[in-house]
Short mmCIF file of C-alpha atoms in Angstrom, two decimals:
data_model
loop_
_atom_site.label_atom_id
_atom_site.label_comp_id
_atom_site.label_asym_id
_atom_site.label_seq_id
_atom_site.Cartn_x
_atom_site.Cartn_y
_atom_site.Cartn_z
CA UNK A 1 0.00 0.00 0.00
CA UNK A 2 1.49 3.72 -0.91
CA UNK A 3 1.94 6.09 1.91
CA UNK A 4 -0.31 9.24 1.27
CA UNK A 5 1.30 12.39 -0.04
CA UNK A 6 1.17 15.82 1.30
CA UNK A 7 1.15 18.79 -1.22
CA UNK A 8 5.22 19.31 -0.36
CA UNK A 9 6.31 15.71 -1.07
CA UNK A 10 4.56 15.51 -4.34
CA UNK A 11 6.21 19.08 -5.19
CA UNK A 12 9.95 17.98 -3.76
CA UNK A 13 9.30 14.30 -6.19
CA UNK A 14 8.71 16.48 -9.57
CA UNK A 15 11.79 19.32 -8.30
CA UNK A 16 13.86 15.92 -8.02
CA UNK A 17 12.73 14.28 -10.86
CA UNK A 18 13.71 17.32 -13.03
CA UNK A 19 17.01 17.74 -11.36
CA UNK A 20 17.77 14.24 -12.45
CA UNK A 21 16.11 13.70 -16.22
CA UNK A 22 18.91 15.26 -17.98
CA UNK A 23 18.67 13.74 -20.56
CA UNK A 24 14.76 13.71 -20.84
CA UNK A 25 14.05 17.26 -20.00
CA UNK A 26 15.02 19.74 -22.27
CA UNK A 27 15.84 22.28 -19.74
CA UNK A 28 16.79 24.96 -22.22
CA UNK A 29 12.66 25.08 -23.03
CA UNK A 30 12.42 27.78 -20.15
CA UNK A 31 11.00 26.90 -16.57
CA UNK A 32 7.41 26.47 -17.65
CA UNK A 33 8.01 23.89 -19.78
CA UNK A 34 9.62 22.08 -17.53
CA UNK A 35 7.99 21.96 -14.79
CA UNK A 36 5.31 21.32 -16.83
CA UNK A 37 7.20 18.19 -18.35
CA UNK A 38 8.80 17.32 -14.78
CA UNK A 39 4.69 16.82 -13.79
CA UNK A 40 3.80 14.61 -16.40
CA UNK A 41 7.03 12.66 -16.16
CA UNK A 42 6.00 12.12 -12.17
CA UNK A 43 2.64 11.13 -12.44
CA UNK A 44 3.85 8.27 -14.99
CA UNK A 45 6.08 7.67 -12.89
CA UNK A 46 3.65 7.31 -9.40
CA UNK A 47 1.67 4.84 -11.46
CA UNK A 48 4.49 3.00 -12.32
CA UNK A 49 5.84 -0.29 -11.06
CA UNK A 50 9.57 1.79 -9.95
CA UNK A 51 7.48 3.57 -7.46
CA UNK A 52 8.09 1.25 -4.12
CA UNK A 53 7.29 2.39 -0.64
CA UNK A 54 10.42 -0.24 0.08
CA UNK A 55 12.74 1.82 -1.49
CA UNK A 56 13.80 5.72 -0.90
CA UNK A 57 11.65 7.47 -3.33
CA UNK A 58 15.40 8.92 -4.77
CA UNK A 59 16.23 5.43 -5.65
CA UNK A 60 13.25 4.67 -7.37
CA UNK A 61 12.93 7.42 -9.52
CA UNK A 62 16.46 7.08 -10.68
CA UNK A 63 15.24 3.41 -11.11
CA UNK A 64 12.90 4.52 -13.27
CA UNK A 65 14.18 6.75 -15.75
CA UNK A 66 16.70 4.74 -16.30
CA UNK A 67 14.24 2.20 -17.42
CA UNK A 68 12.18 4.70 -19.07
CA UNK A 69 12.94 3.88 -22.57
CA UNK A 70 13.55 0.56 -23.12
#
């Protein structure tokens, strides 16, 4: 079962996400954009099978997009 999130941790999950999709996110798009991109990329990835409450939420993310396209 997933832990409820609060407002803060779902923020702090995108902010991380986009910190570490590099090579995803075109940054260079302007902050909109990416934030906007860093949303949709988290949501696929809180439905996904990387996101484990057994695991630190840093660890699964990274899990995941490094998984993401293959």
């Amino acid at each position: 079962m997933k832990k409820e999130r609060k407002n803060y941790d779902y923020y702090y999950g995108v902010y991380c996400l986009i910190d570490m999709a590099n090579d995803i996110i075109d940054k260079s798009k302007g902050y909109d954009i990416t934030w906007d991109k860093g949303i949709e990329l988290y949501d696929i990835f809180l439905l996904s099978k990387y996101d484990n409450p057994n695991k630190s939420e840093l660890d699964c993310i990274n899990d995941f997009l490094n998984n993401l396209n293959k």
